[in-house]
XYZ file of N, CA and C in Angstrom:
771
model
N 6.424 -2.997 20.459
C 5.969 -4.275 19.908
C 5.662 -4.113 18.425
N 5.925 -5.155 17.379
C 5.725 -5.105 16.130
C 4.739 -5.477 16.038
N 3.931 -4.336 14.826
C 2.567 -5.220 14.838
C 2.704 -6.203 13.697
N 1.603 -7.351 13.939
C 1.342 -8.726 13.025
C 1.108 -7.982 11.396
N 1.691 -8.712 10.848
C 0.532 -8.401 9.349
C -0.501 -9.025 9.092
N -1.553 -8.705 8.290
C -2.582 -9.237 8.547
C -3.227 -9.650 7.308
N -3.921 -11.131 7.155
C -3.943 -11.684 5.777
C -5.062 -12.113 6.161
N -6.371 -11.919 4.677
C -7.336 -12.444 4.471
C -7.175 -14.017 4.129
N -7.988 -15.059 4.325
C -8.046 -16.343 3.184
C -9.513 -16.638 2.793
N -9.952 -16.118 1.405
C -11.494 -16.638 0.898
C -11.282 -17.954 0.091
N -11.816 -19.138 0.979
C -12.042 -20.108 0.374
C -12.744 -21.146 0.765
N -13.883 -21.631 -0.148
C -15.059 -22.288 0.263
C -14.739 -23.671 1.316
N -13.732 -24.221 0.755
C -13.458 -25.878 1.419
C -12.421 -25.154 2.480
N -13.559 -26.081 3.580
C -12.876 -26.006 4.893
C -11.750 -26.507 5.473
N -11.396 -27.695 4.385
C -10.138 -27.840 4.468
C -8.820 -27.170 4.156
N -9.412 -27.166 3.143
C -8.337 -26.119 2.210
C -8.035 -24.590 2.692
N -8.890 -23.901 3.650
C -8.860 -22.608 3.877
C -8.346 -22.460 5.436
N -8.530 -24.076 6.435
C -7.773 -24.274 7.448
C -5.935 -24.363 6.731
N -5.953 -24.935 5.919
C -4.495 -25.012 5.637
C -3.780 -23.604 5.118
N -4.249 -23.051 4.581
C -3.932 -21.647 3.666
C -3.551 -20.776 5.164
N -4.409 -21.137 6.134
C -4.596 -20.045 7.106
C -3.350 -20.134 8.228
N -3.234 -21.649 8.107
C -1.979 -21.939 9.416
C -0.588 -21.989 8.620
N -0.575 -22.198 7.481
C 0.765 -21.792 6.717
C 0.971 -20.344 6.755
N 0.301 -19.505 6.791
C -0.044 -18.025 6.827
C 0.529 -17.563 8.128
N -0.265 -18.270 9.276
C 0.109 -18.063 10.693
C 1.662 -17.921 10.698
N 2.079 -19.241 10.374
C 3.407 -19.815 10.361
C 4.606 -18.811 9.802
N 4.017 -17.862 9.226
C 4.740 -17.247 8.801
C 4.662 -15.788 9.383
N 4.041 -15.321 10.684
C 3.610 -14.590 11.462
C 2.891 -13.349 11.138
N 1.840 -13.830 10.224
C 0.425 -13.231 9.771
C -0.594 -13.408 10.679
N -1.693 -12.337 10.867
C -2.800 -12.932 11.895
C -3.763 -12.805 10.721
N -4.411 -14.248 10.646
C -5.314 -14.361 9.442
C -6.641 -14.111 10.086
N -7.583 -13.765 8.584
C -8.989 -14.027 9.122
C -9.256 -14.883 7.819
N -10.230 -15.586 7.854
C -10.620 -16.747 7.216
C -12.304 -16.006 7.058
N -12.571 -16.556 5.499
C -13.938 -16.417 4.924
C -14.473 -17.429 4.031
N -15.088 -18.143 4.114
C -16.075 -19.469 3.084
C -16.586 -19.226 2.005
N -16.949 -17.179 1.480
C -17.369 -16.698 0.634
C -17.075 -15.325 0.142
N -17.348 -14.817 -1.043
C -16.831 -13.702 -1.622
C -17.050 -12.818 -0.687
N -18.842 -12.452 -0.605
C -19.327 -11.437 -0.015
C -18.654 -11.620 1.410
N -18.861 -12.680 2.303
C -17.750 -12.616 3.589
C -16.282 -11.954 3.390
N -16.009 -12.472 2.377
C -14.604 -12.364 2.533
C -14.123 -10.459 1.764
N -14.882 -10.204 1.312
C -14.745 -8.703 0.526
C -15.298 -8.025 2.134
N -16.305 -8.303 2.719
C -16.541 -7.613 4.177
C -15.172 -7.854 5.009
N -14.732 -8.507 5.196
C -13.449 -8.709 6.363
C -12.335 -7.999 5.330
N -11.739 -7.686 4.134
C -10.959 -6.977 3.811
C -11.216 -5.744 3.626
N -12.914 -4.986 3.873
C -13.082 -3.788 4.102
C -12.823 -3.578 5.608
N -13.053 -4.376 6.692
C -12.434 -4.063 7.924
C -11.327 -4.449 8.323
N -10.631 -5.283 7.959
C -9.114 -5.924 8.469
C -8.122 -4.831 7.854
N -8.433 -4.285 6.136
C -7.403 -3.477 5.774
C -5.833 -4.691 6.000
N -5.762 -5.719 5.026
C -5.129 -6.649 4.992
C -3.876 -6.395 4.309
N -2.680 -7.172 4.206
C -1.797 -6.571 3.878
C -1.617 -7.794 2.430
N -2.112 -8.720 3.027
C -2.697 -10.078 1.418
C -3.607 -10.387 1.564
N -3.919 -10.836 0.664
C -5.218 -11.274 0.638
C -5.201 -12.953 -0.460
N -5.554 -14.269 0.080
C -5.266 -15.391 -0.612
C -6.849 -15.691 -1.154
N -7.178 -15.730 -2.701
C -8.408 -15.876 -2.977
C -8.606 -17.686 -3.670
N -9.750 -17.983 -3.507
C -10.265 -19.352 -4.105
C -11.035 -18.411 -5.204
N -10.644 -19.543 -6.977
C -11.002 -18.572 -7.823
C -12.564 -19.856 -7.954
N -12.613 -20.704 -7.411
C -14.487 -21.078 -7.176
C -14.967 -20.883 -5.705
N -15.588 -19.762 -5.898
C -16.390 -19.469 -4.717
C -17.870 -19.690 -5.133
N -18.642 -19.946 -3.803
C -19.936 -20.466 -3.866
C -20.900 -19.188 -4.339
N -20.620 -17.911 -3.757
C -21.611 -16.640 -4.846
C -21.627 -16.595 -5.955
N -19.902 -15.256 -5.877
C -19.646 -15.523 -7.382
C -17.811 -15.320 -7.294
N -17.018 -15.689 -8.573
C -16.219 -16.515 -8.429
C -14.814 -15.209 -7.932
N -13.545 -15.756 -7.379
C -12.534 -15.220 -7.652
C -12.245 -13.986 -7.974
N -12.277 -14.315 -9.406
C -12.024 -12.949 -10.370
C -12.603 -11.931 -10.255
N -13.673 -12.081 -9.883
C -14.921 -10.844 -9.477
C -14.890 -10.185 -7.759
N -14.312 -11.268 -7.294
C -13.945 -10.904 -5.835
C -12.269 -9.608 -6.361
N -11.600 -10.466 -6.796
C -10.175 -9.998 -6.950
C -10.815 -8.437 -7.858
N -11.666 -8.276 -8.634
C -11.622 -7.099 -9.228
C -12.770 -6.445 -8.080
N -13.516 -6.633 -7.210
C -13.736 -5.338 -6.370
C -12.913 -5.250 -5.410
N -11.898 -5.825 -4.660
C -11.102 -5.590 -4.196
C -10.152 -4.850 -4.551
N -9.603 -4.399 -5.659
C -8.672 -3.418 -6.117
C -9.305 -2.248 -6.343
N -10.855 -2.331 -5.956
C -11.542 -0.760 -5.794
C -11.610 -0.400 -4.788
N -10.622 -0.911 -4.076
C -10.867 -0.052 -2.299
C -9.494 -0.497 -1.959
N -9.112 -1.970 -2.432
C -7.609 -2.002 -1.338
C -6.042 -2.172 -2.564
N -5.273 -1.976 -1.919
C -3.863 -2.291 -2.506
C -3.333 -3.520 -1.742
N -4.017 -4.402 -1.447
C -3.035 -5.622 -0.581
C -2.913 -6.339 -1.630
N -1.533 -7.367 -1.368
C -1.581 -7.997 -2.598
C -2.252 -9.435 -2.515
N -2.302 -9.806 -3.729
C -3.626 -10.835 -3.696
C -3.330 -11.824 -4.718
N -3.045 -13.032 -4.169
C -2.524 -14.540 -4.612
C -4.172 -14.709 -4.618
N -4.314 -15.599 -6.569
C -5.001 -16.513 -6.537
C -5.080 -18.102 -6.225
N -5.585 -18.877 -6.214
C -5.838 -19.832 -6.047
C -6.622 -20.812 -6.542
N -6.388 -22.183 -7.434
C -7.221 -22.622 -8.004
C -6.473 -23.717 -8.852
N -8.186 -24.636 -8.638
C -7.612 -25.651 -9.209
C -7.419 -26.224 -10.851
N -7.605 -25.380 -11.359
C -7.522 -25.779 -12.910
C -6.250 -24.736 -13.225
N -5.475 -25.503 -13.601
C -4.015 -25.292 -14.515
C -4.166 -24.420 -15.861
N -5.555 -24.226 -16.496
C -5.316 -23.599 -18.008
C -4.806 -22.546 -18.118
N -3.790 -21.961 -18.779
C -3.732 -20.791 -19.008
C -4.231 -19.497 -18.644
N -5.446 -20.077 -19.333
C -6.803 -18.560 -19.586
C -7.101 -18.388 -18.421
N -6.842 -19.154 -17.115
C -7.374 -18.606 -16.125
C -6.476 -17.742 -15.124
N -5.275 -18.621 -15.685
C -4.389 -17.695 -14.805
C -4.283 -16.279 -15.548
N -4.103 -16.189 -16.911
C -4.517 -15.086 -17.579
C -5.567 -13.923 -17.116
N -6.773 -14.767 -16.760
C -8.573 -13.849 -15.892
C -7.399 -13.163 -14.473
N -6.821 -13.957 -14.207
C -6.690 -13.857 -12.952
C -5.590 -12.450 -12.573
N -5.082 -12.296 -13.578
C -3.963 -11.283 -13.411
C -4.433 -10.346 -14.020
N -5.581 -9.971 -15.189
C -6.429 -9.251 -15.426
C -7.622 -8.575 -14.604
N -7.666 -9.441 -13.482
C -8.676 -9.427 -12.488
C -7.939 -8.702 -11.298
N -6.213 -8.506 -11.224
C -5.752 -7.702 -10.970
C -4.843 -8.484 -9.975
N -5.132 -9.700 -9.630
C -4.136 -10.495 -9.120
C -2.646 -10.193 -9.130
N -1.830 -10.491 -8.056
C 0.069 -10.317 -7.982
C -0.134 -11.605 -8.362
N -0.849 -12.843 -8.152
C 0.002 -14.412 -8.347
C -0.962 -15.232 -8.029
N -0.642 -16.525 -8.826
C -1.883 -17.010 -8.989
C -1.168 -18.984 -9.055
N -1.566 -19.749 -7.731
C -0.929 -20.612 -7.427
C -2.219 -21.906 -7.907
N -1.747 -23.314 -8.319
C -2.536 -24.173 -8.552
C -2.752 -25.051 -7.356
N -3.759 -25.604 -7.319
C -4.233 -26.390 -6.032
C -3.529 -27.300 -6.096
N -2.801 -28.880 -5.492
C -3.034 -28.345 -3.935
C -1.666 -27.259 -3.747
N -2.387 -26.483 -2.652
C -1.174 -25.237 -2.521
C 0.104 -26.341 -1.509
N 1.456 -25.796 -1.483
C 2.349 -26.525 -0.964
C 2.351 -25.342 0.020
N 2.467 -25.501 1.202
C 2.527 -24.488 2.411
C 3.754 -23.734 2.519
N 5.051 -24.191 2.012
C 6.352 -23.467 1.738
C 6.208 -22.441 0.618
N 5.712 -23.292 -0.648
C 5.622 -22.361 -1.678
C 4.558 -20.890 -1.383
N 3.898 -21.165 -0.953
C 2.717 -20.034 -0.654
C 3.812 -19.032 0.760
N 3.979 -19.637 1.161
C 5.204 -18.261 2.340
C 5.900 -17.457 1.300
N 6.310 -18.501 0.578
C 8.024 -18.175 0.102
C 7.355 -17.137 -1.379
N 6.215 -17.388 -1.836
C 5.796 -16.202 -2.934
C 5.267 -15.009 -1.923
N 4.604 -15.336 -0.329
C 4.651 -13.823 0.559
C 5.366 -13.617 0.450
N 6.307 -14.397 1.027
C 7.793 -13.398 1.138
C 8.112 -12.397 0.354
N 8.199 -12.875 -1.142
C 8.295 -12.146 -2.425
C 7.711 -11.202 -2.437
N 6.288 -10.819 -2.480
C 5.993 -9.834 -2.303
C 6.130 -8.630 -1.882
N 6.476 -8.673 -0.659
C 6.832 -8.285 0.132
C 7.752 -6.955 0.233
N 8.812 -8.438 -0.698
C 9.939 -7.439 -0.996
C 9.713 -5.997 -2.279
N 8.316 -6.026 -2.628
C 7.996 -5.579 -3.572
C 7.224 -3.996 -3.388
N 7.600 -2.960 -4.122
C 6.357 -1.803 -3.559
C 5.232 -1.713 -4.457
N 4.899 -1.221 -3.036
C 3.138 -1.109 -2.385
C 2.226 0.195 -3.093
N 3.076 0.820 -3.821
C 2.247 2.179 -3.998
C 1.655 2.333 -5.520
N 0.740 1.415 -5.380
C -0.350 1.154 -6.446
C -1.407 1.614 -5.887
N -2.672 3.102 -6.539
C -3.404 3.371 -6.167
C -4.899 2.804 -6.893
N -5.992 2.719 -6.647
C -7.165 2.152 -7.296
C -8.202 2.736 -7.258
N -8.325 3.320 -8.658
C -9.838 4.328 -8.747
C -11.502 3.375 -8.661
N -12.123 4.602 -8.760
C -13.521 3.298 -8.482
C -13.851 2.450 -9.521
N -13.373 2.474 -10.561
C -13.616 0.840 -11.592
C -12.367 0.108 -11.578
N -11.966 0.316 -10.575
C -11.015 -0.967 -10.222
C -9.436 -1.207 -10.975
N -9.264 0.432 -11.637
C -8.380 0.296 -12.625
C -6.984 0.860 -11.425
N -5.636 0.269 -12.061
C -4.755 0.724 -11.591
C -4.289 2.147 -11.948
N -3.654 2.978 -10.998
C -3.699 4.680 -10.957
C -1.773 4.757 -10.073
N -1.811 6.182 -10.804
C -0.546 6.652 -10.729
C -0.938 8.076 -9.882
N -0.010 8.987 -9.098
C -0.282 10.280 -8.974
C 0.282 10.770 -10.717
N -0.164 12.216 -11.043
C 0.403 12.624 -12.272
C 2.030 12.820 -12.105
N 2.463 12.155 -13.228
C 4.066 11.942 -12.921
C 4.178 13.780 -13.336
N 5.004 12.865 -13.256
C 6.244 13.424 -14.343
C 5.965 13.633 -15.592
N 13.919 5.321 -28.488
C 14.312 3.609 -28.722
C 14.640 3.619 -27.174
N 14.537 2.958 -26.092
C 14.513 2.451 -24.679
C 15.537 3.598 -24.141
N 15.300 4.874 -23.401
C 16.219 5.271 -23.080
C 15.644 6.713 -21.977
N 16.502 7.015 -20.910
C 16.001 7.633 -20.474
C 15.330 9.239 -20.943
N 14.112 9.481 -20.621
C 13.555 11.100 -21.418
C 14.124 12.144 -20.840
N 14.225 13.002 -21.504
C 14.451 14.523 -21.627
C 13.743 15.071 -21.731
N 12.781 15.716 -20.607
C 11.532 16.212 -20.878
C 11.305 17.564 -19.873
N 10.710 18.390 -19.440
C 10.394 19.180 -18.588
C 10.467 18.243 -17.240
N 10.817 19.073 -16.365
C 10.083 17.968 -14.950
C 9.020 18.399 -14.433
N 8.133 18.517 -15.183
C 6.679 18.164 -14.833
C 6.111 16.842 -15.433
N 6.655 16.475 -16.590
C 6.349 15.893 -17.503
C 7.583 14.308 -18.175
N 8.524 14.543 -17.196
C 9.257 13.610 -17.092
C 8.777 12.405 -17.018
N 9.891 10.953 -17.521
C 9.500 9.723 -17.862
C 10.695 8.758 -17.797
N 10.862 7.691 -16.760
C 12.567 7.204 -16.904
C 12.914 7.029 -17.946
N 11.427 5.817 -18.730
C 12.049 5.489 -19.949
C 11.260 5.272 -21.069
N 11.625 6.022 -22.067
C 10.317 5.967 -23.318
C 11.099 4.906 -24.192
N 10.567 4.588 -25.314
C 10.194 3.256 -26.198
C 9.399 3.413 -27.594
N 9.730 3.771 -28.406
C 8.492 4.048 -29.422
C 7.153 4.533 -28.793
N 6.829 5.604 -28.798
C 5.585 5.405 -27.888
C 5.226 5.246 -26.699
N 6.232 4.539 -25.801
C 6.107 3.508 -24.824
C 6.877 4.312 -23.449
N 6.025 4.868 -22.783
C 6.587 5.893 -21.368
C 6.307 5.450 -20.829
N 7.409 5.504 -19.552
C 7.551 4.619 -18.537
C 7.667 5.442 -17.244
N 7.333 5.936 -16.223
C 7.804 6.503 -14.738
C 7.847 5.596 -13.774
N 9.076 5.293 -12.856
C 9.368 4.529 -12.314
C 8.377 4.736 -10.770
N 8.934 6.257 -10.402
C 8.699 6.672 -9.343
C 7.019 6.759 -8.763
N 6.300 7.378 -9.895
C 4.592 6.850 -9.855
C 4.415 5.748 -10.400
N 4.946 4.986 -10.884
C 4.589 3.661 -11.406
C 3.562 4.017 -12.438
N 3.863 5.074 -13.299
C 3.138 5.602 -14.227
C 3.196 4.919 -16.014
N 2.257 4.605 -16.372
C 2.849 3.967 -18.347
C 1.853 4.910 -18.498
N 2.465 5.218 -19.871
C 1.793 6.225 -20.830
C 2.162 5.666 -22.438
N 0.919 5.309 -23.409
C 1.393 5.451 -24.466
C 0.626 6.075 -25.693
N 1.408 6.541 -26.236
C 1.299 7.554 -27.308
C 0.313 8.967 -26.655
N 0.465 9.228 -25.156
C -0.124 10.386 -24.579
C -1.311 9.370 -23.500
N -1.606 8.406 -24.044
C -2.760 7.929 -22.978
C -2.525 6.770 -21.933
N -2.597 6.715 -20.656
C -2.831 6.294 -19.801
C -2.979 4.901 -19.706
N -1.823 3.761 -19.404
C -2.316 2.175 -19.234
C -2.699 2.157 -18.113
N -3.400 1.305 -17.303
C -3.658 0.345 -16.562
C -2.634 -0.881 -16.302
N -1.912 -0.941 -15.596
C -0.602 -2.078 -15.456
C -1.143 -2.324 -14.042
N -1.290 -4.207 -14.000
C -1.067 -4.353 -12.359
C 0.327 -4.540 -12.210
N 0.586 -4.639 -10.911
C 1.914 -4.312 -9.871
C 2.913 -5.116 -10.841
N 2.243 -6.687 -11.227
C 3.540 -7.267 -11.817
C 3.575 -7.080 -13.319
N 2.944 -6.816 -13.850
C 2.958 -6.100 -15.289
C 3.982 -5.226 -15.269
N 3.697 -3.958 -14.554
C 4.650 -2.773 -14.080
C 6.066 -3.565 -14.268
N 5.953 -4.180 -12.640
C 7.615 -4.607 -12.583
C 7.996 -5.179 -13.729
N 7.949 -6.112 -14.562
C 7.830 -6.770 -15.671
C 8.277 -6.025 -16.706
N 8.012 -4.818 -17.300
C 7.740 -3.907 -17.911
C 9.038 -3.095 -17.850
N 9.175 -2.744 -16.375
C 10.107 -2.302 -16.139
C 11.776 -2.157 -15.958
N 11.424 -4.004 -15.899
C 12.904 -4.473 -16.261
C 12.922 -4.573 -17.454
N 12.674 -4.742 -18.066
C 12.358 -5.008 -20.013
C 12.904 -3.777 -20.076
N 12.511 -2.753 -20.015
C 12.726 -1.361 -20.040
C 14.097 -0.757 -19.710
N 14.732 -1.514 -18.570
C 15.698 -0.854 -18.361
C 16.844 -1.450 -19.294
N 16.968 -2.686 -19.345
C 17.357 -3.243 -20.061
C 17.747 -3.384 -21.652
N 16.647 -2.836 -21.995
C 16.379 -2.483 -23.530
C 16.803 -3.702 -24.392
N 17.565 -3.731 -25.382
C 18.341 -5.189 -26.168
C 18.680 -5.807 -25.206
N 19.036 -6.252 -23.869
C 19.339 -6.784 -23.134
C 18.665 -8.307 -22.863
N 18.844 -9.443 -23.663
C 17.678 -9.978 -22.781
C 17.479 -10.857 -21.837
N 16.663 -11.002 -21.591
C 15.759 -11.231 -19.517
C 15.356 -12.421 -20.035
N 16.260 -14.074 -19.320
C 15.773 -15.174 -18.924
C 14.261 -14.679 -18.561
N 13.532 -16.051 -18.370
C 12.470 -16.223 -17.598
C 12.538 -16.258 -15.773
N 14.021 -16.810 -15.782
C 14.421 -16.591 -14.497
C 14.497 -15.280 -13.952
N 15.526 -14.350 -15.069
C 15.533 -13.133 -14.744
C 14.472 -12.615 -14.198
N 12.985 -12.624 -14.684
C 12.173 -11.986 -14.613
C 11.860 -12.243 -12.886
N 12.209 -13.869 -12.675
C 11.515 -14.073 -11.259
C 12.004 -13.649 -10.478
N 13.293 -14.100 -10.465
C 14.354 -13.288 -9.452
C 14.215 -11.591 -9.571
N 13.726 -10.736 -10.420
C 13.280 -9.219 -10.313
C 12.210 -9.080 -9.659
N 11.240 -10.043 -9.764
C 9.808 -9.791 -9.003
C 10.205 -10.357 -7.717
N 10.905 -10.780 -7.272
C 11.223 -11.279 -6.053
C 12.522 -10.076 -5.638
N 12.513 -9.052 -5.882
C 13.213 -7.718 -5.661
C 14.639 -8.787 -5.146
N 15.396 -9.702 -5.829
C 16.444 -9.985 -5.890
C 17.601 -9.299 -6.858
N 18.729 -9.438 -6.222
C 19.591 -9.096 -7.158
C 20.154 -9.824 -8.597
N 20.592 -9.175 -9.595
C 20.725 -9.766 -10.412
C 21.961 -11.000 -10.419
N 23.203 -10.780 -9.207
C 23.728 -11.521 -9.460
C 23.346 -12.734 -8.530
N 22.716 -12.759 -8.099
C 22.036 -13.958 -7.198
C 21.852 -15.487 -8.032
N 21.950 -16.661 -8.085
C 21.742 -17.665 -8.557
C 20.618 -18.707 -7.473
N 19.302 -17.934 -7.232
C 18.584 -18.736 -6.620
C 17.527 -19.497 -7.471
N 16.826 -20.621 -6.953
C 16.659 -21.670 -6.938
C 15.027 -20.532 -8.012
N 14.230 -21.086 -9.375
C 13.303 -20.805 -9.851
C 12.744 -21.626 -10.545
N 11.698 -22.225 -9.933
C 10.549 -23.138 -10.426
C 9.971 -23.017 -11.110
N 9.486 -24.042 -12.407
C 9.406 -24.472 -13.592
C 7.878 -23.598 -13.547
N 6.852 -23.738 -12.428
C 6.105 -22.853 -12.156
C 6.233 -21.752 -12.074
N 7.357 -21.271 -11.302
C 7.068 -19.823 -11.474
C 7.820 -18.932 -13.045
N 8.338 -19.968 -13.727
C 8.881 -19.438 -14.792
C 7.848 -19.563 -15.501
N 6.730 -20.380 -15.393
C 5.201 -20.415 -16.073
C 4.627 -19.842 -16.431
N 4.489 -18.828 -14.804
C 4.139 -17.714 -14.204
C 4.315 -16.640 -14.743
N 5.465 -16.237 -15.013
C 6.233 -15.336 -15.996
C 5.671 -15.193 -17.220
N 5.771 -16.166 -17.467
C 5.020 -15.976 -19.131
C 3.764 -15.627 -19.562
N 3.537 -16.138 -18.373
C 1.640 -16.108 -18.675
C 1.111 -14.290 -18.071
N 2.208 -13.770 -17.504
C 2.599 -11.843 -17.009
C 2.427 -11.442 -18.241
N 3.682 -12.268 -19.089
C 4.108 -11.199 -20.053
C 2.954 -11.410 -21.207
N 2.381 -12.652 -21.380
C 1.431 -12.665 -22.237
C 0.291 -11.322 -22.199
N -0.135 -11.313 -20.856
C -1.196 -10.392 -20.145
C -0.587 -8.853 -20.225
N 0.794 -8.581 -20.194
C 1.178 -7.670 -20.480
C 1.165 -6.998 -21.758
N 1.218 -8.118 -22.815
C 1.543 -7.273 -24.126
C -0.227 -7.024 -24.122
N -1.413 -8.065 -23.936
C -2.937 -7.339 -23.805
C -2.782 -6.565 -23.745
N -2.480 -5.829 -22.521
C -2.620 -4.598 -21.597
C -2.017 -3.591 -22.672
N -0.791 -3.668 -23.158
C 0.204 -2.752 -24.108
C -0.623 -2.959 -25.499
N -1.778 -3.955 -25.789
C -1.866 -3.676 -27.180
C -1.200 -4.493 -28.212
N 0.250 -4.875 -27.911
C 1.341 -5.524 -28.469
C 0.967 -6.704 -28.817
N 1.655 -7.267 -30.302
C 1.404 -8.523 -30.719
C 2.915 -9.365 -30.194
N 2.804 -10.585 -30.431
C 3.788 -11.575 -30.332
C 4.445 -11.725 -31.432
N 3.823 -12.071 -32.205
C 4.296 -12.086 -33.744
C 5.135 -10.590 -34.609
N 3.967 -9.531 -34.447
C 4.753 -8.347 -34.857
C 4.611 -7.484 -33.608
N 6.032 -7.333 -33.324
C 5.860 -6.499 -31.503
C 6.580 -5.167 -31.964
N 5.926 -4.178 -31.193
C 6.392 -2.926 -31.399
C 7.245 -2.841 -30.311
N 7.036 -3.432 -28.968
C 7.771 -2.968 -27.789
C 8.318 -4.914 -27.291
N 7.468 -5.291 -27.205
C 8.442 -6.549 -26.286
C 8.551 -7.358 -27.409
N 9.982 -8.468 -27.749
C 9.786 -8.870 -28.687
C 10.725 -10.167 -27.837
N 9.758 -11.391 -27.977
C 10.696 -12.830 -27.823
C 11.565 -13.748 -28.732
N 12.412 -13.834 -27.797
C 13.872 -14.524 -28.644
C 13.885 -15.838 -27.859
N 13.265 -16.542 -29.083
C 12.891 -17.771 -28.911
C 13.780 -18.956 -28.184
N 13.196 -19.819 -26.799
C 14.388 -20.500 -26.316
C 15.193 -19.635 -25.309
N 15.157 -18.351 -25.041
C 16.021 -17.448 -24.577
C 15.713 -16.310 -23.664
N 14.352 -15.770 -24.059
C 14.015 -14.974 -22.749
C 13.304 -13.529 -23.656
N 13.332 -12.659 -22.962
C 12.834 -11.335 -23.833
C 13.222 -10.328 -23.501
N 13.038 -9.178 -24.401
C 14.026 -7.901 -24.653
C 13.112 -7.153 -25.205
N 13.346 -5.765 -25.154
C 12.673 -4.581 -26.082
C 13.023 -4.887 -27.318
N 12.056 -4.074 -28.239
C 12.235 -4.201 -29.995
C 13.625 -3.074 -30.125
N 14.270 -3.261 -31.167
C 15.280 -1.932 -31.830
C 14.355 -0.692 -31.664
């Protein structure tokens, strides 16, 4: 017998967290349902969940603070939720360590169909106790030549990359990348001058192939952007003068020369 996967939902309105939960079902998850942070951080220390769907207003304290002690104990991945559209929050939210971060009201297809995605995605992101993302010690855009102890698929000015630990390194020190930063990062990377629609990017995080022509919402190309924004944070990198990701306006993005 296969076992179920198993998905948290923290969210205060009882409406809203009955619906999250039977779209979930529907998709043959056995959910547990929580009204609050502290509930809901207790049931993902015992369920050991494989997602986790967060409300970024909870009645303790909010989301983001849930989503960042949760990446100090678990690797499930973890859709936000919420009803304000600004930017900056979906920004908190992927800083807070979030895979994805959906606006209220949730559509019950769309929320499967970004599990799904996931899914297709690996899992081997480890999390030290301040909540930062961790690698085992690994190993112009191109693969390194290095010892193999010390190996790197792909360096960048500065900019080291290991595929296999999901390791970044720059200029010798240690990033912090969540899962979709990484992936993100990584196609940029392989790619080098190459450049990556906004679509591209979705259809990669959705471990699709490149020649695929599926269907990518104006949202989730949103989505994308608001990664890569959070990504260059994470890298340090400006928009304006970029050492490593540089946008071609109207068109998508690529590594610098």
């Amino acid at each position: 017998m296969v076992e179920r996967r198993v998905a948290v939902v923290i969210e205060h309105d009882g409406g809203t967290r009955l619906a999250l939960a039977e779209a979930l079902r529907r998709s043959g998850f056995s959910v547990q349902a929580a009204a609050s942070g502290a509930e809901g951080l207790g049931s993902v220390r015992k369920h050991n969940p494989d997602i986790v769907v967060i409300d970024s207003g909870l009645p303790d304290f909010d989301g983001f603070e849930a989503s960042r002690r949760i990446r100090t104990f678990s690797d499930a991945y973890v859709i936000m939720v919420s009803g304000r559209t600004d930017e900056a929050d979906a920004l908190m939210a992927f800083e807070a360590g979030a895979d994805d971060y959906l606006t209220k009201p949730v559509r019950p297809r769309e929320l499967r169909a970004r599990a799904r995605a996931m899914f297709r995605r690996p899992r081997s992101i480890r999390y030290d106790g301040a909540g930062h993302h961790s690698s085992p010690a690994p190993s112009g855009t191109g693969r390194a030549q290095a010892s193999p102890a010390d190996r790197f698929d792909f360096v960048h000015r500065g900019l080291n990359l290991h595929e296999g630990t999901r390791r970044v390194v720059i200029d010798g020190a240690p990033v912090a990348l969540t899962r979709s930063q990484f992936d993100i990062l990584l196609v940029l990377m392989e790619n080098g001058r190459t450049v990556q629609t906004k679509a591209d990017l979705v259809r990669r995080l959705r471990n699709e192939p490149y020649s695929t022509d599926s269907f990518v919402s104006a949202g989730e190309e949103r989505a994308v952007e608001v990664q890569l924004s959070s990504l260059r944070k994470r890298l340090g990198d400006s928009s304006r003068r970029p050492r490593w990701v540089e946008t071609v306006h109207g068109v998508g993005y690529r590594m610098t020369p």
